[in-house]
Coordinates of C-alpha atoms (C1' of nucleotides) in Angstrom, one line a residue:
Chain A
M17 CA 118.6 -45.4 79.9
A18 CA 116.3 -47.8 78.1
R19 CA 117.1 -51.3 79.2
T20 CA 114.3 -53.6 78.0
P21 CA 113.9 -54.7 74.4
S22 CA 110.5 -53.1 73.9
S23 CA 112.0 -49.7 74.7
F24 CA 114.6 -50.0 71.9
T25 CA 112.4 -48.0 69.6
Q26 CA 112.0 -45.0 71.9
L27 CA 114.8 -43.2 70.3
L28 CA 113.3 -43.5 66.8
R29 CA 112.3 -40.5 64.9
R30 CA 110.1 -40.7 61.8
P31 CA 112.2 -42.1 59.0
S32 CA 113.2 -40.0 56.1
S33 CA 111.4 -40.8 52.9
K34 CA 114.3 -42.8 51.5
I35 CA 114.1 -45.2 54.4
L36 CA 110.4 -45.8 53.7
Q37 CA 111.3 -47.3 50.3
N38 CA 112.7 -50.7 49.9
P39 CA 116.4 -50.2 50.1
K40 CA 117.2 -52.9 47.7
Q41 CA 118.1 -51.4 44.3
P42 CA 117.3 -53.4 41.2
I43 CA 120.4 -55.1 39.9
R44 CA 121.7 -53.6 36.7
N45 CA 121.3 -56.1 33.9
I46 CA 124.3 -56.0 31.8
A47 CA 122.6 -58.0 29.2
H48 CA 120.5 -55.0 28.4
D49 CA 123.1 -52.3 28.9
N50 CA 123.0 -51.0 25.4
N51 CA 124.3 -47.5 25.8
E52 CA 125.1 -46.3 22.4
D53 CA 128.4 -44.6 23.1
K54 CA 130.2 -43.3 20.0
P55 CA 132.9 -45.7 18.9
L56 CA 136.4 -44.4 19.1
H57 CA 137.1 -44.7 15.4
S58 CA 133.5 -45.0 14.3
T59 CA 132.7 -47.0 11.2
D60 CA 129.4 -48.2 10.1
I61 CA 130.7 -51.7 10.0
V62 CA 131.4 -51.8 13.7
N63 CA 127.9 -50.5 14.4
Q64 CA 126.4 -53.1 12.1
I65 CA 128.3 -56.0 13.6
C66 CA 127.3 -55.0 17.1
A67 CA 123.7 -54.5 16.1
T68 CA 123.7 -57.9 14.5
I69 CA 125.1 -59.6 17.6
R70 CA 122.6 -57.9 19.8
S71 CA 119.5 -58.5 17.7
K72 CA 120.0 -62.0 16.2
P73 CA 119.8 -64.7 18.8
R74 CA 121.7 -67.1 16.5
W75 CA 124.1 -64.7 14.9
E76 CA 126.9 -67.3 15.1
N77 CA 125.3 -69.1 12.2
T78 CA 124.9 -66.1 9.9
L79 CA 127.7 -63.6 10.8
L80 CA 130.0 -64.8 8.0
S81 CA 127.3 -64.6 5.3
D82 CA 126.0 -61.2 6.7
F83 CA 129.5 -59.7 6.2
P84 CA 130.9 -61.7 3.3
N85 CA 133.7 -59.3 2.5
L86 CA 135.0 -58.7 6.0
S87 CA 138.3 -59.7 7.4
F88 CA 137.4 -60.8 10.9
L89 CA 141.0 -61.0 12.0
D90 CA 141.7 -57.3 11.5
S91 CA 142.8 -56.5 15.1
T92 CA 141.9 -52.8 14.8
L93 CA 138.4 -53.6 13.7
L94 CA 138.1 -56.3 16.4
N95 CA 139.2 -53.9 19.1
Q96 CA 136.7 -51.4 17.9
V97 CA 134.0 -54.1 18.0
F98 CA 135.0 -55.2 21.5
T99 CA 135.1 -51.6 22.7
H100 CA 131.8 -50.7 21.2
Q101 CA 130.1 -54.0 22.2
K102 CA 129.1 -53.0 25.8
N103 CA 127.6 -56.3 26.6
V104 CA 130.4 -58.3 28.0
L105 CA 128.7 -61.7 27.6
F106 CA 128.3 -61.1 23.9
S107 CA 132.0 -60.2 23.8
I108 CA 132.8 -63.5 25.2
R109 CA 130.5 -65.3 22.7
L110 CA 132.2 -63.4 19.9
L111 CA 135.6 -64.4 21.2
H112 CA 134.6 -68.1 21.2
W113 CA 133.1 -67.8 17.7
L114 CA 136.3 -66.2 16.4
R115 CA 138.4 -68.9 18.0
S116 CA 136.3 -71.7 16.5
Q117 CA 136.1 -70.1 13.1
F118 CA 139.6 -68.8 12.6
G119 CA 141.6 -70.1 15.5
Y120 CA 141.7 -66.5 16.7
S121 CA 143.5 -65.6 19.8
P122 CA 143.3 -62.0 21.0
D123 CA 146.4 -59.9 21.3
Q124 CA 147.5 -58.2 24.6
S125 CA 145.6 -55.0 24.0
T126 CA 142.3 -56.8 23.1
C127 CA 142.7 -59.1 26.1
C128 CA 143.2 -56.1 28.3
L129 CA 140.1 -54.4 26.9
I130 CA 137.8 -57.4 27.3
F131 CA 139.2 -58.3 30.7
N132 CA 138.8 -54.8 32.1
S133 CA 135.3 -54.7 30.7
L134 CA 134.4 -58.0 32.4
V135 CA 135.8 -56.9 35.7
E136 CA 134.1 -53.5 35.5
H137 CA 130.8 -55.2 34.9
K138 CA 131.4 -57.5 37.9
A139 CA 131.2 -60.5 35.6
A140 CA 133.5 -62.5 37.9
N141 CA 132.8 -65.9 36.4
A142 CA 133.2 -64.7 32.9
A143 CA 136.5 -63.0 33.8
K144 CA 137.8 -66.2 35.4
G145 CA 136.8 -68.2 32.4
F146 CA 138.5 -65.6 30.2
L147 CA 141.8 -65.8 32.0
E148 CA 141.7 -69.6 31.8
L149 CA 140.9 -69.5 28.1
T150 CA 143.4 -66.9 27.0
K151 CA 146.2 -67.3 29.7
F152 CA 146.2 -63.5 29.7
V153 CA 148.2 -62.0 32.6
P154 CA 146.7 -58.6 33.6
D155 CA 148.8 -55.9 35.1
Q156 CA 148.9 -55.2 38.8
A157 CA 145.9 -52.8 38.8
G158 CA 144.0 -55.3 36.7
I159 CA 144.7 -58.2 39.1
E160 CA 143.6 -56.1 42.1
S161 CA 140.3 -55.1 40.4
Y162 CA 139.8 -58.8 39.5
V163 CA 140.4 -59.8 43.2
R164 CA 137.8 -57.2 44.3
C165 CA 135.4 -58.3 41.6
L166 CA 135.7 -62.0 42.8
C167 CA 135.1 -61.0 46.4
E168 CA 132.1 -58.9 45.6
S169 CA 130.6 -61.8 43.6
G170 CA 131.1 -64.1 46.6
M171 CA 133.9 -66.1 44.9
V172 CA 136.2 -65.6 47.9
E173 CA 138.2 -68.8 47.5
D174 CA 139.2 -67.8 44.0
A175 CA 140.0 -64.3 45.2
L176 CA 142.2 -65.6 48.0
Q177 CA 144.1 -67.8 45.5
V178 CA 145.0 -64.8 43.3
F179 CA 145.5 -62.6 46.3
D180 CA 148.0 -65.0 48.0
E181 CA 149.9 -65.4 44.8
M182 CA 150.2 -61.7 44.7
S183 CA 151.7 -61.5 48.2
K184 CA 154.0 -64.4 47.3
R185 CA 155.4 -62.3 44.5
G186 CA 156.1 -59.6 47.1
V187 CA 153.5 -57.2 45.9
C188 CA 151.6 -55.3 48.5
P189 CA 148.0 -54.7 47.4
L190 CA 146.0 -51.6 47.9
L191 CA 144.2 -51.1 51.2
E192 CA 141.0 -51.2 49.2
T193 CA 141.8 -54.7 48.0
W194 CA 142.8 -55.9 51.4
N195 CA 139.5 -54.6 52.8
C196 CA 137.5 -56.2 50.1
V197 CA 139.1 -59.6 50.7
L198 CA 138.6 -59.2 54.5
Q199 CA 135.0 -58.3 53.9
G200 CA 134.6 -61.3 51.6
C201 CA 136.0 -63.6 54.3
V202 CA 133.7 -62.1 56.9
K203 CA 130.8 -62.8 54.6
D204 CA 131.9 -66.4 54.2
G205 CA 132.4 -66.8 57.9
C206 CA 136.1 -67.6 57.5
T207 CA 137.4 -65.7 60.5
D208 CA 140.6 -67.7 60.6
V209 CA 141.5 -66.2 57.2
V210 CA 140.6 -62.7 58.5
W211 CA 143.1 -63.1 61.3
R212 CA 145.8 -64.5 59.0
L213 CA 145.4 -61.6 56.5
Y214 CA 145.3 -59.1 59.3
G215 CA 148.6 -60.5 60.6
E216 CA 150.1 -60.2 57.1
M217 CA 148.9 -56.6 56.9
M218 CA 150.6 -55.8 60.2
E219 CA 153.8 -57.5 59.1
L220 CA 153.9 -55.5 55.9
G221 CA 153.1 -52.3 57.9
V222 CA 149.9 -51.5 56.0
D223 CA 148.0 -48.5 57.4
V224 CA 144.6 -49.8 58.2
D225 CA 141.4 -47.8 58.1
V226 CA 137.8 -47.8 59.5
H227 CA 136.8 -50.6 57.1
T228 CA 139.6 -52.9 58.1
V229 CA 138.8 -52.5 61.8
G230 CA 135.1 -52.9 60.9
C231 CA 135.9 -56.3 59.5
L232 CA 137.8 -57.3 62.6
I233 CA 134.8 -56.3 64.8
Q234 CA 132.6 -58.4 62.6
A235 CA 135.0 -61.3 62.9
F236 CA 134.9 -61.1 66.7
C237 CA 131.1 -61.1 66.5
L238 CA 131.1 -64.1 64.2
E239 CA 133.3 -66.0 66.7
K240 CA 130.8 -65.1 69.4
N241 CA 133.5 -63.0 71.1
V242 CA 131.2 -60.0 71.2
S243 CA 133.0 -58.4 74.2
K244 CA 136.3 -58.3 72.3
G245 CA 134.4 -56.8 69.3
Y246 CA 132.9 -54.2 71.5
E247 CA 136.2 -53.3 73.1
L248 CA 137.7 -52.7 69.6
F249 CA 134.6 -50.7 68.7
R250 CA 135.0 -48.4 71.8
Q251 CA 138.6 -48.0 71.0
M252 CA 137.7 -46.8 67.5
L253 CA 135.2 -44.3 68.9
D254 CA 137.8 -43.1 71.4
D255 CA 140.2 -42.5 68.6
G256 CA 137.6 -40.4 66.9
F257 CA 136.5 -42.8 64.2
V258 CA 132.9 -43.9 63.5
P259 CA 132.7 -47.6 62.6
N260 CA 130.6 -48.9 59.7
K261 CA 126.9 -49.2 60.3
V262 CA 127.2 -53.0 59.8
C263 CA 129.3 -53.1 63.0
F264 CA 126.6 -51.4 65.0
D265 CA 124.0 -53.8 63.7
K266 CA 126.1 -56.9 64.3
L267 CA 127.0 -55.8 67.8
V268 CA 123.3 -55.1 68.6
F269 CA 122.5 -58.5 67.3
E270 CA 125.1 -60.3 69.4
F271 CA 124.3 -58.4 72.5
I272 CA 120.7 -59.4 72.3
L273 CA 121.7 -63.0 71.9
D274 CA 123.8 -62.5 75.0
R275 CA 120.8 -60.8 76.7
K276 CA 122.9 -57.7 77.4
Y277 CA 120.0 -55.3 76.8
S278 CA 121.7 -52.3 78.5
R279 CA 124.5 -52.6 76.0
V280 CA 122.0 -52.5 73.2
S281 CA 120.5 -49.3 74.5
A282 CA 123.9 -47.8 74.8
L283 CA 124.8 -48.8 71.3
L284 CA 121.5 -47.3 69.9
H285 CA 122.3 -44.0 71.8
I286 CA 125.8 -44.0 70.4
M287 CA 124.5 -44.6 66.9
I288 CA 122.2 -41.6 67.1
A289 CA 124.9 -39.4 68.6
K290 CA 127.2 -40.3 65.8
G291 CA 124.6 -39.7 63.1
V292 CA 124.4 -43.4 62.2
N293 CA 120.7 -43.8 62.6
P294 CA 119.2 -47.2 63.4
D295 CA 117.1 -48.3 60.4
I296 CA 115.1 -51.2 59.3
Y297 CA 118.3 -53.3 58.9
T298 CA 119.1 -52.6 62.6
Y299 CA 115.6 -53.5 63.7
Q300 CA 115.4 -56.5 61.5
Q301 CA 118.5 -57.8 63.4
V302 CA 116.9 -56.8 66.7
I303 CA 113.7 -58.8 65.9
H304 CA 115.7 -61.7 64.5
A305 CA 117.8 -61.9 67.6
L306 CA 114.8 -61.6 70.0
C307 CA 113.1 -64.4 68.1
L308 CA 116.2 -66.6 68.4
R309 CA 116.0 -66.0 72.2
R310 CA 112.3 -66.9 72.2
M311 CA 111.3 -63.3 72.9
Q312 CA 108.8 -63.2 70.0
R313 CA 106.3 -61.1 72.1
E314 CA 108.9 -58.3 72.5
G315 CA 109.9 -58.7 68.8
L316 CA 106.3 -58.3 67.7
R317 CA 105.9 -55.2 69.9
I318 CA 108.9 -53.6 68.3
F319 CA 107.6 -54.6 64.8
N320 CA 104.3 -52.9 65.5
D321 CA 105.9 -49.9 67.1
L322 CA 108.0 -49.4 64.0
K323 CA 104.9 -49.4 61.8
D324 CA 103.3 -46.8 64.2
R325 CA 106.3 -44.6 63.9
G326 CA 106.1 -44.6 60.1
Y327 CA 108.6 -47.2 59.2
A328 CA 107.6 -49.5 56.4
P329 CA 108.8 -53.1 57.0
D330 CA 110.0 -54.7 53.9
R331 CA 109.7 -58.3 52.7
I332 CA 112.6 -59.5 54.8
M333 CA 111.3 -57.8 57.9
Y334 CA 107.9 -59.5 57.4
T335 CA 109.6 -62.8 56.8
T336 CA 111.7 -62.6 59.9
M337 CA 108.7 -61.7 62.1
I338 CA 106.5 -64.4 60.5
H339 CA 109.2 -67.0 61.0
G340 CA 109.5 -66.0 64.7
L341 CA 105.8 -66.4 65.2
C342 CA 105.7 -69.7 63.3
K343 CA 108.4 -71.0 65.6
I344 CA 106.3 -70.5 68.7
K345 CA 103.2 -71.7 66.8
W346 CA 101.4 -68.4 66.7
L347 CA 100.1 -69.1 63.3
G348 CA 97.1 -66.7 63.7
E349 CA 99.5 -63.8 64.1
A350 CA 101.8 -65.1 61.4
R351 CA 98.9 -65.3 58.9
K352 CA 97.8 -61.9 59.8
L353 CA 101.2 -60.5 58.9
W354 CA 101.2 -62.6 55.7
F355 CA 98.0 -61.0 54.5
E356 CA 99.0 -57.6 55.7
M357 CA 102.1 -57.7 53.6
I358 CA 100.2 -58.8 50.5
Q359 CA 97.7 -56.0 51.1
K360 CA 100.6 -53.5 51.2
G361 CA 101.7 -54.8 47.8
I362 CA 104.7 -56.9 49.0
K363 CA 104.5 -60.3 47.4
P364 CA 105.8 -63.2 49.6
N365 CA 108.9 -64.7 48.0
I366 CA 110.5 -68.1 48.3
Y367 CA 111.7 -67.4 51.9
T368 CA 108.3 -66.2 53.0
Y369 CA 106.6 -69.2 51.5
N370 CA 109.1 -71.7 53.1
T371 CA 108.6 -69.9 56.4
L372 CA 104.8 -70.2 56.4
L373 CA 105.0 -73.8 55.1
Y374 CA 107.2 -74.6 58.1
G375 CA 104.7 -72.9 60.3
Y376 CA 101.8 -75.0 59.1
F377 CA 103.8 -78.2 59.8
K378 CA 104.9 -76.9 63.1
I379 CA 101.2 -76.8 64.3
G380 CA 100.5 -80.1 62.4
D381 CA 98.2 -78.5 59.9
V382 CA 99.2 -80.8 57.0
E383 CA 96.2 -79.9 54.9
N384 CA 97.1 -76.2 54.8
A385 CA 100.7 -77.0 54.3
L386 CA 99.8 -79.1 51.2
N387 CA 97.6 -76.3 49.9
L388 CA 100.4 -73.8 50.3
Y389 CA 102.8 -76.1 48.6
K390 CA 100.5 -76.3 45.6
E391 CA 100.6 -72.5 45.5
M392 CA 104.4 -72.7 45.6
Q393 CA 104.3 -75.1 42.7
D394 CA 102.3 -72.7 40.7
K395 CA 104.7 -69.9 41.4
G396 CA 107.7 -72.0 40.6
Y397 CA 108.9 -72.0 44.3
S398 CA 108.6 -75.7 45.0
E399 CA 111.7 -77.2 43.4
T400 CA 114.3 -76.0 45.8
L401 CA 116.3 -77.8 48.4
V402 CA 114.8 -75.9 51.3
A403 CA 111.2 -76.3 50.1
Y404 CA 111.8 -80.0 49.7
N405 CA 113.4 -80.3 53.1
T406 CA 110.6 -78.4 54.8
M407 CA 108.1 -80.7 53.1
I408 CA 109.9 -83.9 53.8
S409 CA 110.6 -83.1 57.4
G410 CA 107.1 -81.8 58.0
L411 CA 105.4 -84.8 56.4
C412 CA 107.7 -87.2 58.3
S413 CA 106.8 -85.5 61.6
H414 CA 103.1 -86.2 60.9
G415 CA 103.2 -89.8 59.8
R416 CA 103.1 -89.0 56.0
T417 CA 106.3 -90.9 55.3
T418 CA 105.1 -92.4 52.0
L419 CA 104.3 -88.9 50.5
A420 CA 107.6 -87.6 51.9
Y421 CA 109.5 -90.4 50.2
Q422 CA 107.8 -89.6 46.9
L423 CA 109.1 -86.0 47.2
F424 CA 112.5 -87.4 48.2
N425 CA 112.6 -89.4 45.0
Q426 CA 111.3 -86.5 42.9
M427 CA 114.3 -84.4 43.9
S428 CA 116.7 -86.3 41.7
R429 CA 114.3 -86.3 38.8
N430 CA 114.1 -82.5 39.1
N431 CA 117.8 -82.2 39.5
V432 CA 117.7 -80.8 43.0
S433 CA 120.6 -82.1 45.1
K434 CA 119.8 -83.5 48.5
D435 CA 121.8 -82.5 51.5
V436 CA 122.3 -84.0 55.0
V437 CA 119.1 -82.4 56.2
T438 CA 117.1 -84.1 53.5
Y439 CA 118.6 -87.5 54.4
N440 CA 118.3 -87.0 58.1
S441 CA 114.7 -86.0 57.9
M442 CA 113.8 -89.0 55.7
I443 CA 115.8 -91.4 58.0
R444 CA 113.9 -90.2 61.0
G445 CA 110.6 -90.6 59.1
F446 CA 111.5 -94.2 58.2
C447 CA 112.6 -95.0 61.8
N448 CA 109.4 -93.6 63.2
D449 CA 107.5 -95.9 60.8
G450 CA 109.6 -98.9 61.9
K451 CA 111.2 -99.1 58.4
L452 CA 114.7 -99.7 59.6
T453 CA 116.1 -101.3 56.4
E454 CA 115.0 -98.3 54.4
G455 CA 116.6 -95.9 57.0
L456 CA 119.8 -97.8 57.0
N457 CA 119.9 -97.8 53.2
L458 CA 119.6 -94.0 53.2
L459 CA 122.5 -93.7 55.7
R460 CA 124.6 -95.7 53.2
E461 CA 123.4 -93.6 50.3
L462 CA 124.2 -90.4 52.2
V463 CA 127.8 -91.5 52.8
D464 CA 128.1 -92.8 49.3
H465 CA 127.1 -89.4 48.0
G466 CA 130.1 -87.9 49.8
L467 CA 128.0 -86.1 52.4
Q468 CA 129.2 -85.9 56.0
P469 CA 126.7 -87.6 58.3
S470 CA 125.7 -85.9 61.5
S471 CA 124.4 -87.2 64.9
A472 CA 120.9 -86.8 63.5
S473 CA 121.8 -89.3 60.8
Y474 CA 122.7 -91.9 63.4
G475 CA 120.4 -91.0 66.3
P476 CA 117.1 -92.4 65.1
L477 CA 118.7 -95.6 63.7
I478 CA 120.7 -96.3 66.9
E479 CA 117.6 -95.6 69.0
K480 CA 115.4 -97.9 67.0
L481 CA 117.9 -100.7 66.8
Y482 CA 118.5 -100.4 70.5
E483 CA 114.7 -100.6 71.1
M484 CA 114.7 -103.8 69.1
K485 CA 117.6 -105.2 71.1
R486 CA 119.8 -105.5 67.9
I487 CA 122.8 -104.5 70.0
D488 CA 125.5 -105.7 67.7
E489 CA 124.2 -103.5 64.9
V490 CA 124.0 -100.6 67.3
K491 CA 127.7 -101.1 68.2
T492 CA 128.6 -101.2 64.5
L493 CA 126.8 -97.9 63.9
W494 CA 128.2 -96.3 67.0
N495 CA 131.7 -97.2 66.0
E496 CA 131.2 -95.9 62.5
M497 CA 129.9 -92.7 64.0
Q498 CA 132.9 -92.3 66.2
E499 CA 135.3 -93.1 63.4
K500 CA 133.7 -90.3 61.4
G501 CA 134.2 -87.9 64.3
V502 CA 130.4 -87.3 64.6
E503 CA 129.6 -85.9 68.0
P504 CA 126.7 -87.5 69.9
A505 CA 124.6 -84.3 70.2
S506 CA 122.1 -84.8 73.0
V507 CA 119.2 -83.6 70.8
C508 CA 119.8 -86.5 68.5
I509 CA 121.3 -89.3 70.6
N510 CA 119.2 -90.4 73.5
D511 CA 121.0 -90.3 76.8
D512 CA 119.2 -93.3 78.1
V513 CA 120.4 -95.3 75.1
V514 CA 124.0 -94.3 75.8
I515 CA 123.8 -95.3 79.4
G516 CA 121.9 -98.5 78.5
L517 CA 124.6 -99.4 76.0
S518 CA 127.3 -98.8 78.6
N519 CA 125.4 -100.9 81.0
E520 CA 125.3 -103.8 78.6
G521 CA 129.1 -103.7 78.4
Y522 CA 129.6 -101.2 75.6
V523 CA 131.2 -98.6 77.7
T524 CA 132.7 -96.9 74.7
A525 CA 129.4 -95.2 74.1
G526 CA 129.4 -93.7 77.6
I527 CA 133.0 -92.5 77.4
Y528 CA 132.5 -90.9 74.0
W529 CA 129.3 -89.2 75.2
L530 CA 131.1 -87.9 78.3
A531 CA 134.1 -86.5 76.4
Y532 CA 131.7 -84.6 74.2
T533 CA 129.7 -83.3 77.1
V534 CA 132.7 -82.1 79.1
K535 CA 134.4 -80.6 76.0
N536 CA 131.4 -78.5 75.1
R537 CA 130.4 -77.8 78.8
F538 CA 126.9 -79.2 78.2
I539 CA 124.6 -79.6 81.1
P540 CA 122.9 -83.0 80.9
R541 CA 120.4 -84.4 83.3
Q542 CA 121.8 -85.3 86.8
E543 CA 120.3 -88.7 86.5
T544 CA 122.3 -89.4 83.3
F545 CA 125.5 -88.5 85.1
E546 CA 124.7 -90.7 88.1
N547 CA 123.8 -93.6 86.0
L548 CA 127.0 -93.3 84.0
I549 CA 129.1 -93.0 87.1
G550 CA 127.4 -96.1 88.5
V551 CA 128.3 -98.0 85.3
L552 CA 131.9 -96.8 85.3
S553 CA 132.2 -97.7 88.9
Q554 CA 131.0 -101.2 88.3
K555 CA 133.4 -101.6 85.4
D556 CA 136.3 -100.4 87.6
M557 CA 136.9 -97.4 85.3
L558 CA 137.5 -95.1 88.2
D559 CA 139.6 -92.6 86.3
V560 CA 136.9 -91.9 83.8
G561 CA 134.4 -91.8 86.7
Q562 CA 136.4 -89.1 88.3
I563 CA 136.2 -87.0 85.1
A564 CA 132.4 -87.4 85.1
L565 CA 132.2 -86.6 88.8
G566 CA 134.4 -83.5 88.3
H567 CA 132.2 -82.2 85.5
M568 CA 129.1 -82.9 87.6
F569 CA 130.4 -80.8 90.5
K570 CA 131.5 -78.0 88.1
I571 CA 127.9 -77.8 86.8
G572 CA 126.7 -77.6 90.4
Y573 CA 125.0 -81.0 90.8
I574 CA 125.4 -82.6 94.2
P575 CA 125.5 -86.4 93.9
S576 CA 122.5 -88.1 95.4
F577 CA 124.5 -91.2 96.1
R578 CA 127.2 -91.7 98.7
L579 CA 130.6 -91.4 97.1
D580 CA 132.2 -94.3 99.0
A581 CA 129.3 -96.5 97.7
V582 CA 130.7 -96.1 94.2
S583 CA 134.3 -96.4 95.4
L584 CA 135.4 -93.3 93.6
T585 CA 137.1 -91.5 96.4
Chain B
dT3 C1' 121.7 -44.2 47.3
dT4 C1' 128.2 -48.6 49.8
dA5 C1' 126.0 -52.9 51.7
dG6 C1' 124.4 -55.0 55.2
dG7 C1' 119.2 -58.4 56.9
dG8 C1' 115.2 -63.4 56.1
dT9 C1' 113.8 -70.0 55.0
dT10 C1' 114.8 -76.4 56.2
dA11 C1' 116.1 -81.6 61.0
dG12 C1' 117.2 -82.9 65.9

DNA sequence: TTAGGGTTAG
């Protein structure tokens, strides 16, 4: 059985022609869906009204004069117009126009017609707005379609609200609807809701199916409880069911993250045996997971192997591989793939550009990064949150704080909202430049904007203030951090500063750090532990010292000092 | 022809 990542492609056969194509289908544009179905009770007038609405951009200004003798409140006529008018967004516009012109409010049958059409066309937002506007109450089937429509459009919170109301009224939804909501929750990463809903299903005695269990497997994967997910997966197979392909892919991904390569091989074998062939989605996940585990070399081998076997990597596959290579600073290989994809006719998109931009900064090639950013500006890719964040962080890492701050200020002018990453990057930049006041101001601004600060918001400021011996200010910041429940992640908060603060009498810092370390079972340096225990011992905080010592033993560190010397026994 | 996959700090 294959057990190493690079042998994962051994089972591959040449892909069928459909796999060679980009599997993404173009999204149907409802704004151009002009199927000329015959109206139910066809009249020329209906056709003319619809044609006018479709062809005149500002028909609202002329519709009355275009049809001077028409009674726009004739409900038979309106129903025909709404039926014939296939473009749901135009229907909504017409509805608003009729309201403002004549105070029109649609009757039950018209509401039903428009609402069903909106839901059918997956216009979730418009459907929501329509319900709010008209106070229309759809029938049971309508509500269920609406819930599914909301889920499929990613509006899971709205869907849950309607869904929960439905259960409160004692109505048991269709299995299809349950599954759709479960899937939506999985997509949103809300596993707690998945378990709650599944519990309700059990209580109501709903017969679940492959899709339901598929969602549970995915939920286990999301919670990093892959062994539980796999158990359920095996159980399904034993019962004679074949789980969704997504489950296979997610399990493969998680097993690679867990470095359980024999499990991955087993899964790939099962897939083929069950007629669920691994495809570029599967291998994209394989490469992504390998790169996350710093196994880019293996990932690249698989990537090339796939090409040799006739698979055509798509844009996402290229982006994933390029990103992996950028992360380990293999910019030469990354650029090779960048040009290769262009040569194959795949244009880099906003993700690919951001990735390469990150790569240039990673190796400190600011010049090429700036050139690429110019290209992004030309393509209209530059004014997004991630592009700005990549630029600001990259520029700050290489001493170009002033330019970074210019971009930072440009964001508000261009109506791009900043997030905690934007602020943290800029704070770090200012601190590196010794511009503490500016950094502190940004921390205030971050909080004022209602964003939740993280340890990376405080870390650089605390470190710099400590370096400058402004201990009182450090204490204030530390307290604020603790009050906001921000954990002192070791990548952001320097251990030596924590111990130093404890040593200077501010033991709170050490205790908070210790609680975080023990809770998350982190493995800090032995030296940090010993220093902390030393401080605690001097301060007669033996109980806390015991906790530190206990955790230290658990990790496997053997204290280099004599225990009786710190009077902890 | 179900959809599912990719980008930013420390």
